[in-house]
Coordinates of C-alpha atoms in Angstrom, one line a residue:
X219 CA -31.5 -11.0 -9.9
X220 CA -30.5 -11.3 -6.3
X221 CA -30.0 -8.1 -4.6
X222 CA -31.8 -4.9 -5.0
X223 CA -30.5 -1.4 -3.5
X224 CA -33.2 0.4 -2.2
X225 CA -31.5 4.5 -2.4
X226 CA -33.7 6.8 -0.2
X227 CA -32.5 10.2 1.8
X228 CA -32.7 9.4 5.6
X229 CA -34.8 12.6 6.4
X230 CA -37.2 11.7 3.5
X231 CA -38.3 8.2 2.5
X232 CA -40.6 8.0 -0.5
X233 CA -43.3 5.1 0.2
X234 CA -44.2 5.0 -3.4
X235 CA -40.7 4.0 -4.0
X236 CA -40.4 1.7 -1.2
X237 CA -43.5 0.3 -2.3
X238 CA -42.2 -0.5 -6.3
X239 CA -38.9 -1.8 -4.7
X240 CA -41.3 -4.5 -3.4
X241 CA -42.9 -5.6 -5.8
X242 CA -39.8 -6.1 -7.9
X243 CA -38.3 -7.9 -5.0
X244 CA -41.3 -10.1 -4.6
X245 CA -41.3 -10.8 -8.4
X246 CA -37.5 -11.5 -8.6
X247 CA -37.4 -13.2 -4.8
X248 CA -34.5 -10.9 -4.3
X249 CA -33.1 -9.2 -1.0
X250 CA -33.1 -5.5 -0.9
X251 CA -30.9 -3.3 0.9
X252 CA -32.1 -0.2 2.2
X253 CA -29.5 2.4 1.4
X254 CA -30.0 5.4 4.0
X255 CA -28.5 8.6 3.0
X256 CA -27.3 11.2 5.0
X257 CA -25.4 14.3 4.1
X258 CA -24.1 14.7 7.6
X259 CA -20.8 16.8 6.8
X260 CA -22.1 18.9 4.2
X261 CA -25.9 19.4 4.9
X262 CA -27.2 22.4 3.1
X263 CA -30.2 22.1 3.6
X264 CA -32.6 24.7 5.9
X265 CA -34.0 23.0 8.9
X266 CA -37.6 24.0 7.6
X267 CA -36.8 21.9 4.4
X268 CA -35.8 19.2 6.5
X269 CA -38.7 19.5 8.9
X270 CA -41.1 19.9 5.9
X271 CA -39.6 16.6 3.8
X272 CA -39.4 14.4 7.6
X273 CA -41.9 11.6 8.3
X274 CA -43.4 13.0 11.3
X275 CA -44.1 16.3 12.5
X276 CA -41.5 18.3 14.1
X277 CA -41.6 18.3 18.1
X278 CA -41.4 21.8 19.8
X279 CA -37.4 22.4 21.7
X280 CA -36.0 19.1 20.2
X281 CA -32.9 19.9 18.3
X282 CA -32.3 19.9 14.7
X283 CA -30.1 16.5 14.9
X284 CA -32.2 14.8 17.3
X285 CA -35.1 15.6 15.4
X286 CA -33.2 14.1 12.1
X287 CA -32.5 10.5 14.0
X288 CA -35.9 10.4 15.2
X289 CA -37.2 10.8 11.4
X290 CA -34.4 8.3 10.3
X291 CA -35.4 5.5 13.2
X292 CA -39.2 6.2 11.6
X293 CA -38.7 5.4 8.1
X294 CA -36.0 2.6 8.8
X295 CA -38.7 1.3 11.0
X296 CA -41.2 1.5 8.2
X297 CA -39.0 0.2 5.9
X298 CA -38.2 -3.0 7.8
X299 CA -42.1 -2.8 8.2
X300 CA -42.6 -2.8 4.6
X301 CA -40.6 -5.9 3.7
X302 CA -41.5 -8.1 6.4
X303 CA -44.7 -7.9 6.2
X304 CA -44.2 -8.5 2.1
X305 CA -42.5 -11.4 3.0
X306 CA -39.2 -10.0 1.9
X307 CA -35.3 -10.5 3.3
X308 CA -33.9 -7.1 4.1
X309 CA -31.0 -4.9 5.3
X310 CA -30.0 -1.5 6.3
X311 CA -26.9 0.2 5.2
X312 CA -26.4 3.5 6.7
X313 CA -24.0 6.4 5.0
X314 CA -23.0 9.5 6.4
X315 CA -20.6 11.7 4.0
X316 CA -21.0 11.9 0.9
X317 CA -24.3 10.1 -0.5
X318 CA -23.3 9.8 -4.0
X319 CA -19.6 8.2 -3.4
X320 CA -21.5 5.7 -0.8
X321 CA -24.0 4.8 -3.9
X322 CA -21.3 4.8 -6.5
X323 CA -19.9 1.9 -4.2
X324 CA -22.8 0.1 -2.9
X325 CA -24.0 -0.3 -7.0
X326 CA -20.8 -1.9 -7.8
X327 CA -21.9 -4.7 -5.6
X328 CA -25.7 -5.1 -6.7
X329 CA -28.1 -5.7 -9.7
X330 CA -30.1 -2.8 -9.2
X331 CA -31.1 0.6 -8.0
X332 CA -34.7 1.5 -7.2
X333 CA -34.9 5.3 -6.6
X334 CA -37.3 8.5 -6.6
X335 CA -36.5 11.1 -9.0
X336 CA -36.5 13.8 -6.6
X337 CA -34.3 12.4 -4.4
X338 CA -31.8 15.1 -3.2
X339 CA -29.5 17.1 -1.2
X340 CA -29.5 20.3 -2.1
X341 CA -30.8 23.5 -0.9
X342 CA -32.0 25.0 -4.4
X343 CA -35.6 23.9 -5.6
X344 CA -34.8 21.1 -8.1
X345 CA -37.3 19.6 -10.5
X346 CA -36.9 15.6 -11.1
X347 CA -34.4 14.0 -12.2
X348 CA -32.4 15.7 -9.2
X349 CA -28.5 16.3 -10.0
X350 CA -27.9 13.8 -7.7
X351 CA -30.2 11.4 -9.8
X352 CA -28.5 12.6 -12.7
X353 CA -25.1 11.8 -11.7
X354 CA -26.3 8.1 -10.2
X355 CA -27.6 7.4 -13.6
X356 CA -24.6 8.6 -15.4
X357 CA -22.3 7.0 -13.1
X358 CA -23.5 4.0 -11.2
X359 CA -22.2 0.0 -12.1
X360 CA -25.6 -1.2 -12.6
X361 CA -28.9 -0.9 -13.7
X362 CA -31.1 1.9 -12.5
X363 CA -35.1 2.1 -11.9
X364 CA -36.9 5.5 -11.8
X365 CA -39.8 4.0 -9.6
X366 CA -43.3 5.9 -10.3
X367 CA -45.1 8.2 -8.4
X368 CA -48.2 5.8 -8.2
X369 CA -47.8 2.2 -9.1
X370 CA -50.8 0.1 -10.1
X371 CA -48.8 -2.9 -12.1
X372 CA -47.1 -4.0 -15.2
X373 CA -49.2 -4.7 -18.4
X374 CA -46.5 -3.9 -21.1
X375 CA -42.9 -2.9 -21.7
X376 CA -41.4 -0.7 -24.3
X377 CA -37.8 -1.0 -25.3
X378 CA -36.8 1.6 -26.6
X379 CA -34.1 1.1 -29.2
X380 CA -31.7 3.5 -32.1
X381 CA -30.0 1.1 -33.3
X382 CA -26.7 1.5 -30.8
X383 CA -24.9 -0.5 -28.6
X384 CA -26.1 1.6 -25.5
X385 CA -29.8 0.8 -26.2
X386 CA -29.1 -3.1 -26.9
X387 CA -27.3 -3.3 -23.7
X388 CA -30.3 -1.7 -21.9
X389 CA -32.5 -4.2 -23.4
X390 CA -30.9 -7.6 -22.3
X391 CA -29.6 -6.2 -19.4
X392 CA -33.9 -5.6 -18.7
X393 CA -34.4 -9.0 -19.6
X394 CA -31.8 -11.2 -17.8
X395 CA -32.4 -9.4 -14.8
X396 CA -36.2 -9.6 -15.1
X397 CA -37.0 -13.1 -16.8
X398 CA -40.2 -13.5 -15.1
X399 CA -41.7 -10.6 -17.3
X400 CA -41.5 -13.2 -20.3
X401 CA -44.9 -13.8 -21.0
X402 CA -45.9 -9.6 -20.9
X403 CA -46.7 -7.5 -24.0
X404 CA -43.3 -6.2 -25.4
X405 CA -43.3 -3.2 -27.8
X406 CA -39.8 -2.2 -29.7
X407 CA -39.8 1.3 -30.0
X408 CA -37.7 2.9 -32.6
X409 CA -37.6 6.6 -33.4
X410 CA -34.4 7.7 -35.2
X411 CA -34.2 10.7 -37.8
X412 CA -35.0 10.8 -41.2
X413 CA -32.3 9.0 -43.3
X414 CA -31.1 6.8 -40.6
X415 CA -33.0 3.4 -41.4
X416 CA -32.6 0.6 -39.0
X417 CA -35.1 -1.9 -40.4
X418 CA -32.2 -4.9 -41.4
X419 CA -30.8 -3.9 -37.1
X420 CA -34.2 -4.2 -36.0
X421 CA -35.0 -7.7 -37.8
X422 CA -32.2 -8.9 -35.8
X423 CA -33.4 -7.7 -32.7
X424 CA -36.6 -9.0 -33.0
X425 CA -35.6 -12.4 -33.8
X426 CA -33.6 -12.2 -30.4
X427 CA -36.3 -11.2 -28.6
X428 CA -38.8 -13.9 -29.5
X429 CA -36.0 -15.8 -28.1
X430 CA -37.1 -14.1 -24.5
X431 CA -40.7 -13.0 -24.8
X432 CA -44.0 -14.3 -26.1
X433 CA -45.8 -11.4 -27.4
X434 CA -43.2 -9.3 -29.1
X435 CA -44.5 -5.9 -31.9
X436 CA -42.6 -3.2 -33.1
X437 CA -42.9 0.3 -33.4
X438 CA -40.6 2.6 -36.2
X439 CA -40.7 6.1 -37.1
X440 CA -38.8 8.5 -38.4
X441 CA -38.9 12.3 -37.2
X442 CA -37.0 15.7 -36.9
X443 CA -37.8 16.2 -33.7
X444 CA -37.0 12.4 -32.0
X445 CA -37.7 13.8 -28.5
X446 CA -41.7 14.9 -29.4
X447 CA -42.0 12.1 -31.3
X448 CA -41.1 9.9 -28.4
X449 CA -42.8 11.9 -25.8
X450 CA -45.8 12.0 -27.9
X451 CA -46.0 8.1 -28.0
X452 CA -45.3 7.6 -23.9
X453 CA -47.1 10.4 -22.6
X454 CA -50.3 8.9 -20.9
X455 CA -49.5 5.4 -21.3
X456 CA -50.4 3.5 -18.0
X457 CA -49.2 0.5 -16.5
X458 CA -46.3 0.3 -18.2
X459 CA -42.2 -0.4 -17.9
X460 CA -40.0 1.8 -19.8
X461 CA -36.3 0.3 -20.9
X462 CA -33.6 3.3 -22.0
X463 CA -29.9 2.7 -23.0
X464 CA -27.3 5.2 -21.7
X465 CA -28.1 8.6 -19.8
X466 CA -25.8 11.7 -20.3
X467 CA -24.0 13.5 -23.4
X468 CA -20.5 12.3 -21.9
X469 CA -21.1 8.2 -22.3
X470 CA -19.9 6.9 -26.2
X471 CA -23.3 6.6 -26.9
X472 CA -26.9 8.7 -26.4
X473 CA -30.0 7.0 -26.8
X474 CA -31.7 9.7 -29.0
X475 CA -30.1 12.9 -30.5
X476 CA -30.5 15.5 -29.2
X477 CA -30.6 13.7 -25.4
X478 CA -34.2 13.6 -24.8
X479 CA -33.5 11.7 -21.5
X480 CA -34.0 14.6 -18.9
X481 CA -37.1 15.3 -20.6
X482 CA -38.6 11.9 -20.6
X483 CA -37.7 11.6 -17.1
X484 CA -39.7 14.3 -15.8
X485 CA -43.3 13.9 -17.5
X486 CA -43.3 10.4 -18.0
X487 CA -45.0 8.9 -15.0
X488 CA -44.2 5.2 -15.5
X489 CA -41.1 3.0 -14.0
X490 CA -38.4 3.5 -15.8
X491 CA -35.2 1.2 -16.0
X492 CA -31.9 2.9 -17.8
X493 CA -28.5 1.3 -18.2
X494 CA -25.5 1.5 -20.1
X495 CA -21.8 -0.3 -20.7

């Protein structure tokens, strides 16, 4: 991996995310471009929500605008900050517009989004993922990272896998852009409905991952209800990386069914990587 996209709001930079984008930068020695968002032609946004999500306190008879490009010159500064003093090569790539079109094209040209799951634009409460998350995932040419909340490190990663294309995909695509993660504690999770065996898939599966990773166990169950099964096995986990195949009822394939996805995303509090073809 050579170039990461680091997707933030200008207004509202999330160092937590910032942070994560860091560390897989400085385990990949990739570059990472700082993609700063601004909704400048259709901002729907109050300027209380603005002042409330902006770096620094708001300063008394500044305008609204001037009071955005101070908040923007903050967090580019801190960003810059961030990945010079981690020893990092960076650049800033500034959109106006219409933020998800300028993502849309920026992921075309790189081998990963990093980005917070409450990222957004709009004026209504959302919880995370965002619809502007959403639609990234859905939509965007590579690879996607929910970064955490809180990171600590990465002791373990869980592929989960149902026996589709989608959820293969996810996996290499996980492991040739992160190589370095060989030698961590991999667990193949499988949770599929009753009747649906994929025990001869998974054999095959397995015997390509020892191919990539040293420590390599997998998980199987069957349930009715995939989506508590799965949440009941990743809620609370710590220090882990979570590896999903495609996001969204309108791609050929789901991971689970019914889509747990939007669930997963917002109580599990772990990185998550999703892709699909």
């Amino acid at each position: 991996m050579e170039k990461i996209l680091f997707v933030t709001d200008v207004v509202s930079m999330s160092n937590s995310c910032l942070d994560f984008a860091c560390f897989l930068a400085n385990l990949t020695q990739s570059k990472i471009t700082g993609v700063f968002l601004e909704n400048q032609s259709m901002e729907l946004r109050s300027a209380a929500e603005i002042h409330e999500r902006g770096v620094t306190a708001p300063i008394p008879g500044v305008r609204l605008e001037e009071q955005k490009e101070l908040y923007r010159d903050e967090n580019i500064r801190r960003f810059h900050q961030c990945c010079t003093g981690s020893g990092i090569n960076s650049v800033v790539h500034q959109h106006t517009g219409m933020p998800l079109k300028a993502v849309l094209k920026e992921s075309r040209y790189a081998d990963l989004i990093v980005i917070d799951a409450a990222t957004t634009f709009s004026w209504r409460p959302e919880t995370a993922p965002t619809g502007f998350v959403r639609d990234i995932l859905e939509k965007a040419e590579c690879p996607v990272i929910i970064a955490p909340e809180n990171f600590k490190s990465v002791h373990e990663i869980i592929l989960t896998y149902n026996g589709s294309g989608a959820s293969v995909f996810a996996i290499k695509q996980f492991t040739y852009l992160l190589p370095q993660l060989h030698d961590h504690k991999v667990t193949l999770l499988s949770v599929t409905p009753p009747g649906k065996p994929l025990q001869d898939d998974v054999e095959k599966l397995k015997e390509w991952l020892h191919a990539h990773y040293n420590d390599v166990s997998i998980e199987i169950a069957e349930d009715d209800n995939v989506e508590a099964r799965l949440m009941e096995y990743l809620s609370g986990r710590e220090n882990v990386m979570i590896v999903m195949g495609a996001f969204g009822r309108s791609l050929l394939s789901n991971l689970f069914a019914p889509n747990p996805m939007k669930s997963v995303i917002q109580l599990i509090t772990q990185p998550m990587f999703i892709a699909h073809p």
